[in-house]
Amino acid sequence: MEIAEQIGIQASIKEKIPLRGAVKITLPVVALVISLLLHLLVPSVQPVLSERAYTIVLAALLAVFAAWTLTALYRKSTYRTLHYFSSILTLVFLLLAGWELLTLKSATLPLPYFPSQVKILDALISDRHKLLICILYSLRLLVIGYLIGAFFGLVTGILMGWYKHFQYWINPFLRFIGPIPATAWIPVVLIVFPSSFTASIFLIALGTWFPVTVMTWSGIAGVNKSFFEVARTLGANERYLVLKVALPAAFPLVFIGLFMGLGTSFVTLIVAEMIGVKAGLGFYITWAQGWAEYYKVYAALFIMAVLFSTIITVLFKIRDRVLIWQKGLIKW
């Protein structure tokens, strides 16, 4: 009796999923099957160290998405998630299959400028130790430079937004120095700073400082004056007004400045690592390009995309916790 009831419940759940929706959620699995068959059955033309790793990746993805699809048939929340992402995932898998066909399988797009994803995966595996060191060096440089730039940007923005005299003196320098790309200062900083490492930190901090300063200044200056009047009526001093009233009210614009500064710091980081540092993703790209090993360049670019996207996601999570009333307004 219980088994019959469970079958009836499952049948009712299935009936709620339309046929068109059920077909749509299976599309990523179909695309992965096509990719795997293409990879296994069509002979390769371009040289690669090993195709086994990419076969394992495709098989693992196929198993994951097959399980996800089966689960989606019985769980409405899983179905909605897979239904939403199925189109873009199918397109990505088909594009990868097409790229492999144009490169590895037919050499329509020749080496070294157009490596297949199989050769890029070779670089990720064979150079994993060197890439790990470069990632750690890049993260160290990025974190130090970004934190310094964000700190001074917040301080400068708060002072400019709160004190008119400070704004009077700093605003001309901000207008003059700020719009100049941080990377344009490379010839100067190489002379002024004792090492390329400190010069790179300065460039990243400078690139972060300008957008954080401008947006923090704008946020502080735009706070509703009635907030301060109410706080003064309740006995708040100047420090309380700045830290507990003005700054929290300016947080939406402050986070916009932090996001802008983070994007600028990514660009500055890669350029800065090309001016003489001994390790880092930018250094790795320059080194690989010098040997015409462009598949390693693509491998480094892939790591950058994953790394920088993860950092932005973390910053979005922090923003969602601080600005709980804006949670979900902008998703990453």
PDB file of N, CA and C in Angstrom, residues 264-301:
ATOM      1  N   THR A 264      39.558  47.421 -11.690  1.00  0.00           N
ATOM      2  CA  THR A 264      40.767  48.137 -12.096  1.00  0.00           C
ATOM      3  C   THR A 264      42.017  47.437 -11.577  1.00  0.00           C
ATOM      4  N   SER A 265      41.933  46.898 -10.361  1.00  0.00           N
ATOM      5  CA  SER A 265      43.100  46.225  -9.778  1.00  0.00           C
ATOM      6  C   SER A 265      43.456  44.962 -10.544  1.00  0.00           C
ATOM      7  N   PHE A 266      42.443  44.260 -11.111  1.00  0.00           N
ATOM      8  CA  PHE A 266      42.731  43.072 -11.912  1.00  0.00           C
ATOM      9  C   PHE A 266      43.567  43.437 -13.135  1.00  0.00           C
ATOM     10  N   VAL A 267      43.128  44.488 -13.832  1.00  0.00           N
ATOM     11  CA  VAL A 267      43.847  44.917 -15.033  1.00  0.00           C
ATOM     12  C   VAL A 267      45.258  45.367 -14.676  1.00  0.00           C
ATOM     13  N   THR A 268      45.358  46.172 -13.628  1.00  0.00           N
ATOM     14  CA  THR A 268      46.656  46.699 -13.218  1.00  0.00           C
ATOM     15  C   THR A 268      47.581  45.586 -12.761  1.00  0.00           C
ATOM     16  N   LEU A 269      47.016  44.570 -12.083  1.00  0.00           N
ATOM     17  CA  LEU A 269      47.819  43.454 -11.592  1.00  0.00           C
ATOM     18  C   LEU A 269      48.548  42.759 -12.739  1.00  0.00           C
ATOM     19  N   ILE A 270      47.821  42.428 -13.797  1.00  0.00           N
ATOM     20  CA  ILE A 270      48.419  41.682 -14.904  1.00  0.00           C
ATOM     21  C   ILE A 270      49.498  42.509 -15.588  1.00  0.00           C
ATOM     22  N   VAL A 271      49.229  43.791 -15.803  1.00  0.00           N
ATOM     23  CA  VAL A 271      50.233  44.650 -16.440  1.00  0.00           C
ATOM     24  C   VAL A 271      51.435  44.835 -15.516  1.00  0.00           C
ATOM     25  N   ALA A 272      51.158  45.015 -14.221  1.00  0.00           N
ATOM     26  CA  ALA A 272      52.245  45.229 -13.266  1.00  0.00           C
ATOM     27  C   ALA A 272      53.157  44.018 -13.170  1.00  0.00           C
ATOM     28  N   GLU A 273      52.590  42.822 -13.330  1.00  0.00           N
ATOM     29  CA  GLU A 273      53.403  41.608 -13.240  1.00  0.00           C
ATOM     30  C   GLU A 273      54.254  41.391 -14.487  1.00  0.00           C
ATOM     31  N   MET A 274      54.059  42.218 -15.475  1.00  0.00           N
ATOM     32  CA  MET A 274      54.865  42.104 -16.691  1.00  0.00           C
ATOM     33  C   MET A 274      56.063  43.053 -16.690  1.00  0.00           C
ATOM     34  N   ILE A 275      56.285  43.762 -15.574  1.00  0.00           N
ATOM     35  CA  ILE A 275      57.351  44.764 -15.573  1.00  0.00           C
ATOM     36  C   ILE A 275      58.586  44.310 -14.818  1.00  0.00           C
ATOM     37  N   GLY A 276      58.640  43.022 -14.418  1.00  0.00           N
ATOM     38  CA  GLY A 276      59.875  42.570 -13.805  1.00  0.00           C
ATOM     39  C   GLY A 276      59.725  41.698 -12.581  1.00  0.00           C
ATOM     40  N   VAL A 277      58.504  41.365 -12.156  1.00  0.00           N
ATOM     41  CA  VAL A 277      58.358  40.459 -11.026  1.00  0.00           C
ATOM     42  C   VAL A 277      58.777  39.057 -11.452  1.00  0.00           C
ATOM     43  N   LYS A 278      59.105  38.227 -10.477  1.00  0.00           N
ATOM     44  CA  LYS A 278      59.672  36.916 -10.777  1.00  0.00           C
ATOM     45  C   LYS A 278      58.626  35.811 -10.852  1.00  0.00           C
ATOM     46  N   ALA A 279      57.386  36.112 -10.521  1.00  0.00           N
ATOM     47  CA  ALA A 279      56.320  35.116 -10.600  1.00  0.00           C
ATOM     48  C   ALA A 279      54.985  35.836 -10.625  1.00  0.00           C
ATOM     49  N   GLY A 280      53.948  35.096 -11.009  1.00  0.00           N
ATOM     50  CA  GLY A 280      52.617  35.682 -11.108  1.00  0.00           C
ATOM     51  C   GLY A 280      51.985  35.297 -12.434  1.00  0.00           C
ATOM     52  N   LEU A 281      50.681  35.424 -12.526  1.00  0.00           N
ATOM     53  CA  LEU A 281      49.985  35.028 -13.739  1.00  0.00           C
ATOM     54  C   LEU A 281      50.364  35.919 -14.923  1.00  0.00           C
ATOM     55  N   GLY A 282      50.547  37.215 -14.673  1.00  0.00           N
ATOM     56  CA  GLY A 282      50.999  38.099 -15.737  1.00  0.00           C
ATOM     57  C   GLY A 282      52.391  37.720 -16.223  1.00  0.00           C
ATOM     58  N   PHE A 283      53.277  37.396 -15.283  1.00  0.00           N
ATOM     59  CA  PHE A 283      54.617  36.930 -15.632  1.00  0.00           C
ATOM     60  C   PHE A 283      54.541  35.632 -16.424  1.00  0.00           C
ATOM     61  N   TYR A 284      53.656  34.726 -16.026  1.00  0.00           N
ATOM     62  CA  TYR A 284      53.512  33.434 -16.704  1.00  0.00           C
ATOM     63  C   TYR A 284      53.050  33.630 -18.150  1.00  0.00           C
ATOM     64  N   ILE A 285      52.119  34.561 -18.361  1.00  0.00           N
ATOM     65  CA  ILE A 285      51.637  34.841 -19.715  1.00  0.00           C
ATOM     66  C   ILE A 285      52.762  35.362 -20.593  1.00  0.00           C
ATOM     67  N   THR A 286      53.543  36.297 -20.054  1.00  0.00           N
ATOM     68  CA  THR A 286      54.666  36.852 -20.818  1.00  0.00           C
ATOM     69  C   THR A 286      55.689  35.779 -21.148  1.00  0.00           C
ATOM     70  N   TRP A 287      55.985  34.933 -20.170  1.00  0.00           N
ATOM     71  CA  TRP A 287      56.948  33.840 -20.378  1.00  0.00           C
ATOM     72  C   TRP A 287      56.451  32.861 -21.432  1.00  0.00           C
ATOM     73  N   ALA A 288      55.175  32.454 -21.355  1.00  0.00           N
ATOM     74  CA  ALA A 288      54.626  31.500 -22.320  1.00  0.00           C
ATOM     75  C   ALA A 288      54.547  32.109 -23.716  1.00  0.00           C
ATOM     76  N   GLN A 289      54.210  33.387 -23.789  1.00  0.00           N
ATOM     77  CA  GLN A 289      54.127  34.050 -25.092  1.00  0.00           C
ATOM     78  C   GLN A 289      55.504  34.127 -25.744  1.00  0.00           C
ATOM     79  N   GLY A 290      56.545  34.335 -24.926  1.00  0.00           N
ATOM     80  CA  GLY A 290      57.906  34.393 -25.464  1.00  0.00           C
ATOM     81  C   GLY A 290      58.330  33.092 -26.119  1.00  0.00           C
ATOM     82  N   TRP A 291      57.792  31.962 -25.634  1.00  0.00           N
ATOM     83  CA  TRP A 291      58.108  30.653 -26.221  1.00  0.00           C
ATOM     84  C   TRP A 291      57.049  30.213 -27.232  1.00  0.00           C
ATOM     85  N   ALA A 292      56.123  31.110 -27.543  1.00  0.00           N
ATOM     86  CA  ALA A 292      55.022  30.825 -28.495  1.00  0.00           C
ATOM     87  C   ALA A 292      54.167  29.646 -28.039  1.00  0.00           C
ATOM     88  N   GLU A 293      54.096  29.430 -26.737  1.00  0.00           N
ATOM     89  CA  GLU A 293      53.245  28.368 -26.190  1.00  0.00           C
ATOM     90  C   GLU A 293      51.894  28.990 -25.785  1.00  0.00           C
ATOM     91  N   TYR A 294      51.100  29.261 -26.789  1.00  0.00           N
ATOM     92  CA  TYR A 294      49.869  30.004 -26.550  1.00  0.00           C
ATOM     93  C   TYR A 294      48.821  29.177 -25.807  1.00  0.00           C
ATOM     94  N   TYR A 295      48.939  27.869 -25.826  1.00  0.00           N
ATOM     95  CA  TYR A 295      48.006  27.061 -25.040  1.00  0.00           C
ATOM     96  C   TYR A 295      48.208  27.301 -23.543  1.00  0.00           C
ATOM     97  N   LYS A 296      49.426  27.634 -23.144  1.00  0.00           N
ATOM     98  CA  LYS A 296      49.681  27.989 -21.753  1.00  0.00           C
ATOM     99  C   LYS A 296      49.139  29.380 -21.429  1.00  0.00           C
ATOM    100  N   VAL A 297      49.175  30.264 -22.421  1.00  0.00           N
ATOM    101  CA  VAL A 297      48.557  31.581 -22.241  1.00  0.00           C
ATOM    102  C   VAL A 297      47.061  31.428 -21.981  1.00  0.00           C
ATOM    103  N   TYR A 298      46.407  30.577 -22.771  1.00  0.00           N
ATOM    104  CA  TYR A 298      44.974  30.331 -22.572  1.00  0.00           C
ATOM    105  C   TYR A 298      44.703  29.687 -21.210  1.00  0.00           C
ATOM    106  N   ALA A 299      45.598  28.815 -20.782  1.00  0.00           N
ATOM    107  CA  ALA A 299      45.436  28.185 -19.473  1.00  0.00           C
ATOM    108  C   ALA A 299      45.483  29.228 -18.357  1.00  0.00           C
ATOM    109  N   ALA A 300      46.431  30.166 -18.468  1.00  0.00           N
ATOM    110  CA  ALA A 300      46.526  31.240 -17.473  1.00  0.00           C
ATOM    111  C   ALA A 300      45.292  32.143 -17.518  1.00  0.00           C
ATOM    112  N   LEU A 301      44.786  32.429 -18.716  1.00  0.00           N
ATOM    113  CA  LEU A 301      43.586  33.256 -18.841  1.00  0.00           C
ATOM    114  C   LEU A 301      42.375  32.560 -18.215  1.00  0.00           C
TER     115      LEU A 301
END
